[in-house]
C-alpha positions as a printed NumPy array, in Angstrom:
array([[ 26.345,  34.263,  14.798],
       [ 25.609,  36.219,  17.477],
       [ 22.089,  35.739,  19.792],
       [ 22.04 ,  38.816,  22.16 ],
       [ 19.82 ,  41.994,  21.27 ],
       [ 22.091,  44.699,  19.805],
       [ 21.344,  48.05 ,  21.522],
       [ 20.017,  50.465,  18.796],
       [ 22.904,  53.043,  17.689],
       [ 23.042,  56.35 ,  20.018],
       [ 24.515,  57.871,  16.672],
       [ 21.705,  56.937,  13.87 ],
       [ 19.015,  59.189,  13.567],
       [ 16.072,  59.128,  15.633],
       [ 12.797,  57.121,  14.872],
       [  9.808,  59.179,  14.319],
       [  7.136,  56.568,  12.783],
       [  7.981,  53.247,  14.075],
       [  6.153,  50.608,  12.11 ],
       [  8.315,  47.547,  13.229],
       [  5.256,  46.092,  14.865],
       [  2.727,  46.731,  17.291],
       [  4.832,  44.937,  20.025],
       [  6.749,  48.575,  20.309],
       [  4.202,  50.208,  22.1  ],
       [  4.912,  52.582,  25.066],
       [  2.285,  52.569,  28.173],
       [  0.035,  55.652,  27.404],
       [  0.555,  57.59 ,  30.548],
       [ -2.655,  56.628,  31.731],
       [ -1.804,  52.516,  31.534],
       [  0.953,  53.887,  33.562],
       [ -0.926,  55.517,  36.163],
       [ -3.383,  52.409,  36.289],
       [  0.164,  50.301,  36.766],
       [  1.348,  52.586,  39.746],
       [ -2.021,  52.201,  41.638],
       [ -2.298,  48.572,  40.774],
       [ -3.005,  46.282,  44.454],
       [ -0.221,  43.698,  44.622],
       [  0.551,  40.285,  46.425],
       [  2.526,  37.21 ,  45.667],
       [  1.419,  35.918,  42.239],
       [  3.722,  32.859,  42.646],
       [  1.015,  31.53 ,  45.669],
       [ -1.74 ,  32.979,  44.204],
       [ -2.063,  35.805,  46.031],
       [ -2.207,  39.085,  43.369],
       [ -5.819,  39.986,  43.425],
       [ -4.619,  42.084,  40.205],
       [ -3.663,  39.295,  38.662],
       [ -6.345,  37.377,  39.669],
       [ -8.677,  40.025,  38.232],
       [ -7.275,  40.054,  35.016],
       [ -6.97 ,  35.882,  34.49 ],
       [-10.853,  36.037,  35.629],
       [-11.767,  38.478,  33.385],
       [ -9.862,  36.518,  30.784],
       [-11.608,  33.469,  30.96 ],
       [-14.993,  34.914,  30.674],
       [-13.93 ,  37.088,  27.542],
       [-13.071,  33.569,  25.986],
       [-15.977,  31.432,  27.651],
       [-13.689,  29.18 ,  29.511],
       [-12.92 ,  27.401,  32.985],
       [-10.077,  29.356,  33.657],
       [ -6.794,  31.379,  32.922],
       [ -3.572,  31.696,  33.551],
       [ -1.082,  34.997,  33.573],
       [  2.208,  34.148,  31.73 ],
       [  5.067,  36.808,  30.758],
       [  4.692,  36.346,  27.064],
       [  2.651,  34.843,  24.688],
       [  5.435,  32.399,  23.379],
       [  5.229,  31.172,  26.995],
       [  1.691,  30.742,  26.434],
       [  2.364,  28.648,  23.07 ],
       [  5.237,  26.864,  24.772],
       [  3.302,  25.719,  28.093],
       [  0.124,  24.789,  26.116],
       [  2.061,  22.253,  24.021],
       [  4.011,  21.004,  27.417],
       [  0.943,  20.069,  29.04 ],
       [ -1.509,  19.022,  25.617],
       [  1.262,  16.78 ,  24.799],
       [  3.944,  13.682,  24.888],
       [  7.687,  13.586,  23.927],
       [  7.332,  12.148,  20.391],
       [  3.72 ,  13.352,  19.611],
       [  2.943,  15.045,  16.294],
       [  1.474,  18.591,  16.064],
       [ -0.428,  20.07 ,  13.464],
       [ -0.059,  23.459,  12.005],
       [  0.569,  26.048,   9.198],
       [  4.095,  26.029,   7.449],
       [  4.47 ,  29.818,   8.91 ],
       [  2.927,  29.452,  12.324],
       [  4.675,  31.495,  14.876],
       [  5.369,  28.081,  17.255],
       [  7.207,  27.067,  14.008],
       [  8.764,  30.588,  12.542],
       [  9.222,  32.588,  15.707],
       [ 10.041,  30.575,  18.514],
       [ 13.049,  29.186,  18.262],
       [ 12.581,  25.667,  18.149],
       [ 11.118,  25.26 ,  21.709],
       [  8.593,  22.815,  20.866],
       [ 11.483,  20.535,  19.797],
       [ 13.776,  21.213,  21.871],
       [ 11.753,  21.177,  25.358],
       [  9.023,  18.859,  24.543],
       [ 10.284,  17.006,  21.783],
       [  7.448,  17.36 ,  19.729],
       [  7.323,  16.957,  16.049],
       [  5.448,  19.346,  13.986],
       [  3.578,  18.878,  10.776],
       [  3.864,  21.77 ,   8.26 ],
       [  0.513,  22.184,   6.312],
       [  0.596,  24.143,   3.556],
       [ -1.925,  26.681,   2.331],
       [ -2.52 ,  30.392,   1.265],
       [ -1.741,  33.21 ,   3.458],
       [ -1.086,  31.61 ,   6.704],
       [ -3.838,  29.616,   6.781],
       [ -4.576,  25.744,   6.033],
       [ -7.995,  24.65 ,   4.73 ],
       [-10.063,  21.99 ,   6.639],
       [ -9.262,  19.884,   4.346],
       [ -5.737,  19.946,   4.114],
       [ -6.195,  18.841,   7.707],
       [ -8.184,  16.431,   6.843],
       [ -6.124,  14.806,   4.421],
       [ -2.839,  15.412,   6.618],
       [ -4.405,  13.007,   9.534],
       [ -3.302,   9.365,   9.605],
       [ -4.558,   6.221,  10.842],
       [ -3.382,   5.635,  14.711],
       [ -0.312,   2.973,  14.071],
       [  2.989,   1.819,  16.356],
       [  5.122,   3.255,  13.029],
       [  3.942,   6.884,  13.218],
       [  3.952,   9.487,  15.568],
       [  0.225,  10.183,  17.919],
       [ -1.013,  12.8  ,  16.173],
       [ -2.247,  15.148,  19.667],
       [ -2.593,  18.942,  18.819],
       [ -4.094,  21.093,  16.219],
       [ -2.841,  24.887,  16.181],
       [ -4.06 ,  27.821,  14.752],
       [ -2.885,  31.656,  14.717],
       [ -5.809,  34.043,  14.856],
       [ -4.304,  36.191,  12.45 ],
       [ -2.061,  34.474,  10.753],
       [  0.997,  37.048,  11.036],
       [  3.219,  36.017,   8.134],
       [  0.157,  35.521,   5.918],
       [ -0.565,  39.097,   6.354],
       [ -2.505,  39.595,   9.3  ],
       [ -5.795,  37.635,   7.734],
       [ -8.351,  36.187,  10.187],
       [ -9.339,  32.717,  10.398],
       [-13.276,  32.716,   9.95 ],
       [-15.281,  31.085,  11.812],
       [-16.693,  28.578,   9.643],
       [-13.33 ,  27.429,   8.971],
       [-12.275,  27.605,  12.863],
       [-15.876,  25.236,  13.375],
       [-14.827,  23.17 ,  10.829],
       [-11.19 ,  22.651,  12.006],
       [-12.357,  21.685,  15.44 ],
       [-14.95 ,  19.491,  14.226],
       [-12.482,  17.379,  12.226],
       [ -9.736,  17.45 ,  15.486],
       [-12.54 ,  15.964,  17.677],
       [-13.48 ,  13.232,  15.111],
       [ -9.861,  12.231,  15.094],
       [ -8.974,  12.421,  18.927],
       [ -7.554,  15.97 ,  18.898],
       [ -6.878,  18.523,  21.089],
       [ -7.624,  22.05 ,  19.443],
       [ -4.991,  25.229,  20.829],
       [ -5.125,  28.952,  19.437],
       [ -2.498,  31.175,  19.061],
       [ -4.46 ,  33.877,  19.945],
       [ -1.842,  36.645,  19.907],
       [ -3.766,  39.427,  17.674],
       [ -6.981,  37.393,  18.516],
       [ -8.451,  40.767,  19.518],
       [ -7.612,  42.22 ,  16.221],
       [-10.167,  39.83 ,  14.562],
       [-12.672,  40.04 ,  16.863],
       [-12.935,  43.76 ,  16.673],
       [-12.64 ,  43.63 ,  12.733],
       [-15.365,  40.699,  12.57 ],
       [-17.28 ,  41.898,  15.438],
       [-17.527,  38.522,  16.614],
       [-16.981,  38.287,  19.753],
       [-14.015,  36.732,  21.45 ],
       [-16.038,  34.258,  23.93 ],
       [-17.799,  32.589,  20.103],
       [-14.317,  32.884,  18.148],
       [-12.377,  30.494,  20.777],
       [-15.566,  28.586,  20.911],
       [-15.048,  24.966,  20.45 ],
       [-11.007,  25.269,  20.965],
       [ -9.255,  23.267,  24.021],
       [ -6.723,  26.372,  24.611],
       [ -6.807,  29.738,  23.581],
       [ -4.866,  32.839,  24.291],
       [ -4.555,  36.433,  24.154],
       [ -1.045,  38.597,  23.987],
       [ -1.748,  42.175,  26.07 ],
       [  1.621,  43.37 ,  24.662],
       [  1.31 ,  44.304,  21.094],
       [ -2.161,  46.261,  19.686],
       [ -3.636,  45.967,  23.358],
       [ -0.516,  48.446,  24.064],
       [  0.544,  47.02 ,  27.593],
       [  4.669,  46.437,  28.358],
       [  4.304,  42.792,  29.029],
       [  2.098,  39.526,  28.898],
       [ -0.463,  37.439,  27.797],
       [ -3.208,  35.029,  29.209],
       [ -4.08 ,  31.894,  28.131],
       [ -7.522,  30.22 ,  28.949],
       [ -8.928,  26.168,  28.813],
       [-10.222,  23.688,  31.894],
       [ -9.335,  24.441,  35.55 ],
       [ -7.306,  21.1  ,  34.273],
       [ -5.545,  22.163,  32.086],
       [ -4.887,  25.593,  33.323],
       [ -3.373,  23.784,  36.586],
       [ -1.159,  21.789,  34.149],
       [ -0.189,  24.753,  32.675],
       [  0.87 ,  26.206,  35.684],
       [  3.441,  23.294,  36.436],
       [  5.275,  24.463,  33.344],
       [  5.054,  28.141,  34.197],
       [  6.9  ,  27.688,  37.025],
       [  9.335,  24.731,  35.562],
       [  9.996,  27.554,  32.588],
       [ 10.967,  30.601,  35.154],
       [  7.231,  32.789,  34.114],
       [  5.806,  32.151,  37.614],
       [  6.427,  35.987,  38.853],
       [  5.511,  37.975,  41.975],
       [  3.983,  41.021,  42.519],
       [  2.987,  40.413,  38.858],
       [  0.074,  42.78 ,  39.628],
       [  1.54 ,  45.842,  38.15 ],
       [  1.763,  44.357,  35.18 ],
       [ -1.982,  42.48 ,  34.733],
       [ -2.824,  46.263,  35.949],
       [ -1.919,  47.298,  32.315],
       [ -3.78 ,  44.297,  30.462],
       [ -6.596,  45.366,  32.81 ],
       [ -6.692,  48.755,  31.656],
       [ -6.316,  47.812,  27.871],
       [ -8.943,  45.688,  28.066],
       [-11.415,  48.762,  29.492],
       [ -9.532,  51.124,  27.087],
       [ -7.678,  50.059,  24.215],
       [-10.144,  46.921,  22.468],
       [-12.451,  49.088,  20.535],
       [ -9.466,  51.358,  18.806],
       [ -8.115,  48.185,  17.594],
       [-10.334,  49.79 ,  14.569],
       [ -8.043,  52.527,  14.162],
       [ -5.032,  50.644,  13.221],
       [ -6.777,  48.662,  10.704],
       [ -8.397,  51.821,   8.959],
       [ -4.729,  53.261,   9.186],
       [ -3.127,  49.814,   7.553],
       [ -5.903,  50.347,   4.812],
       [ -4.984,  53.889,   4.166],
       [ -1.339,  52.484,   3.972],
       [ -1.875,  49.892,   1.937],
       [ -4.58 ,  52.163,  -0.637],
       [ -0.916,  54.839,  -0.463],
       [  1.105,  52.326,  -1.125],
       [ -0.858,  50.426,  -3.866],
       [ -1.078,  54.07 ,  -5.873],
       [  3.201,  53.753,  -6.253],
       [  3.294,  52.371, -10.11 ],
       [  5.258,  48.841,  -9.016],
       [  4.673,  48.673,  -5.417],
       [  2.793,  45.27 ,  -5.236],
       [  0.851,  45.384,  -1.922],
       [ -1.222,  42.917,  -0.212],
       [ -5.161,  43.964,   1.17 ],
       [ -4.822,  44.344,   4.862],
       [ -7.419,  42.562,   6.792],
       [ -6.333,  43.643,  10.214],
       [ -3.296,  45.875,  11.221],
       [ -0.363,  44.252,   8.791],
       [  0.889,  45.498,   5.577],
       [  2.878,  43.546,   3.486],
       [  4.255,  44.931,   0.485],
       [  6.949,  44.44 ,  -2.113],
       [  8.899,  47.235,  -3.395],
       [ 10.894,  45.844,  -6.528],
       [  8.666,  46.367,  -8.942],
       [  9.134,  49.83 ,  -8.592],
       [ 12.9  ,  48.966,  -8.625],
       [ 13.594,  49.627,  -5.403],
       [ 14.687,  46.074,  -3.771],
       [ 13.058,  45.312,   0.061],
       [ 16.08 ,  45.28 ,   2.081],
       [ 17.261,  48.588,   0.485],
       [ 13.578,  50.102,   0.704],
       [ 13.872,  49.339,   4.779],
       [ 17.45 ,  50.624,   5.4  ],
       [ 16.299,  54.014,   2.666],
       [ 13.228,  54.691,   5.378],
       [ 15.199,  54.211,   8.366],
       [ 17.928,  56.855,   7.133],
       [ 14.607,  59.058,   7.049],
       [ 13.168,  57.917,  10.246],
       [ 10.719,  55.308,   9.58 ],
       [ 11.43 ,  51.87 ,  10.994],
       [  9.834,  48.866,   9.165],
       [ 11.241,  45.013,   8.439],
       [ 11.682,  42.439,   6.241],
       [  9.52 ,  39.231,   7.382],
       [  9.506,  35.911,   4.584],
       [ 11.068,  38.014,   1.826],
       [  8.749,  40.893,   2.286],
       [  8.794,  44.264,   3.929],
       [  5.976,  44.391,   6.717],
       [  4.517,  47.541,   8.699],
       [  2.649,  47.317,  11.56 ],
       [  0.118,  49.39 ,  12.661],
       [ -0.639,  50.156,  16.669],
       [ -1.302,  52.64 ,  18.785],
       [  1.797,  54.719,  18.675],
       [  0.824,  55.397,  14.745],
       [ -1.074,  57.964,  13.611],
       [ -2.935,  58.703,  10.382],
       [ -0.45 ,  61.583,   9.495],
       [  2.505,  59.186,  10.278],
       [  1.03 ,  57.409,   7.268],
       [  0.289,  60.036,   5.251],
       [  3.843,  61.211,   5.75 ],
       [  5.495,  57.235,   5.399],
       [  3.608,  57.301,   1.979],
       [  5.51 ,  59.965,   0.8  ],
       [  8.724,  59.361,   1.852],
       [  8.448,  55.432,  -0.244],
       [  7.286,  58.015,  -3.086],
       [ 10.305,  60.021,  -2.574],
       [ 12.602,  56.902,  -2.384],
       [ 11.027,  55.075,  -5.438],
       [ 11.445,  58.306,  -8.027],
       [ 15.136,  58.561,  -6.379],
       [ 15.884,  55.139,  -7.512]])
């Protein structure tokens, strides 16, 4: 088993439509120019007025005390749960939650905390699984501290979290002592396809974050939000985890500039994951899930073509996509246009009538 990044092959053929995810973004040269201008200063003692800028404006987006500038939004999940919780405390959250699928077991293994799978249907638990999953306060179990939730749910397709059920969830954490967190990484992504705003969708929640570097389109970073408390907590474990940087500016630059410049097209990936998902749906055995957002999820073997062999048959032509929880997914961002689409329509089309 091997850990480190493999560089991608000099020799295989170019990509032309990447659809890996929306964390493959390039700077648009414009982000660039905002990045090359950006004032700098010494984030580690607080002195980055970029920086500054950008946790400020943060905060107020999400309607709290203040925010915090971290170099990636698993930081952000990792150094909420350091400074929510215990060694030996119990979290709460869905059984495909990024802090349990996609972090590599730092919860565990740096905080010793103990998470609680809860089961329901496309990434998402109901209140009253969570309801049911809480247990009387007793020497024999473990505290029960933190609630989690992933606005969208990435493995269960990119679906938001409404609010009703977000109310709900932190109505039933602060009956029961709990602290609420979101996992706010395509946060942005629901807001813009809800048009709720972000400030009333974290509403209620203890911790909330966003994550600049995938549909936002910046190279690095996210920004996590709560109590001047907390947010000082927080920033004990930034710098005990290596994220406290220094003339971070240049970077918050770029989450500045998506913020003014790259919220509202949000709504172009999710028309262009509907127009890949209405392509795809229209191959006789492609089953394909509805995209709420900018995540398609399909399954190719109905059309007897099996996933893994679907991915490595578009990547011969081009097209990069994955396999996530025995699916393929594609991502939509800013990088992806509607005749990159159009085109990775018909090359599935071409693959499934080869087959």
């Amino acid at each position: 088993m091997h850990y480190t990044p493999a560089p991608r092959d000099p020799k295989a053929d170019p990509i032309r439509i990447n659809l890996l995810s929306d964390t493959q973004t390039r700077p648009t040269p414009a982000m660039r120019e905002a990045m090359a201008r950006a004032e700098v200063g010494d984030e580690q003692i607080g002195d980055d007025p970029t920086v500054n800028l950008l946790c400020a404006r943060v905060a107020d987006l999400l309607g709290k005390e203040a925010a915090v500038f971290m170099p990636s939004g698993t930081m952000c999940n990792v150094a909420a749960t350091l400074a929510h919780c215990r060694p030996g405390d119990e979290i709460l959250a869905h059984a495909s939650a990024h802090i349990i699928a996609r972090e590599g077991g730092a919860h565990a293994a740096l905080g010793g905390f103990q998470i609680t799978q809860l089961p329901g249907d496309d990434g998402q638990f109901t209140p009253e699984t969570l309801r049911a999953a809480l247990h009387p306060r007793s020497r024999y179990q473990p505290p029960q501290t933190l609630v989690s939730v992933e606005q969208t749910a990435n493995i269960g397709g990119g679906t938001i979290w409404n609010k009703a059920a977000l109310d709900e969830v932190v109505a039933i954490a602060e009956a029961n002592g709990l602290i609420t967190h979101m996992d706010g990484a395509r946060l942005l992504n629901a807001c813009v396809a809800t048009k709720i705003s972000a400030r009333d969708m974290a509403a209620g929640w203890d911790s909330a974050w966003i994550d600049f570097s995938k549909g936002l389109g910046a190279p690095i970073g996210g920004v996590i939000a709560g109590t001047r408390a907390f947010i000082d907590d927080v920033w004990r474990w930034k710098q005990r985890l290596g994220g406290s940087m220094r003339q971070a500016g240049i970077c918050a630059a770029a989450c500045i500039y998506a913020l003014d410049h790259h919220v509202d097209r949000l709504a172009d990936d999710h028309a262009n994951a509907r127009a890949l998902a209405r392509g795809l749906s229209q191959i006789n055995g492609i089953q394909v899930q509805e995209p709420e957002t900018n995540l398609v999820f399909f399954r190719p073997d109905g059309a007897g073509v099996a996933g893994d062999k679907m991915v490595e048959a578009l990547r011969k032509r081009g097209v990069l996509l994955a396999m996530m929880d025995g699916r393929i997914r594609a991502c939509t961002h800013l990088d992806v246009s509607a005749d990159m689409i159009e085109e990775t329509v018909g090359i599935v089309r071409e693959i499934v009538r080869a087959a």
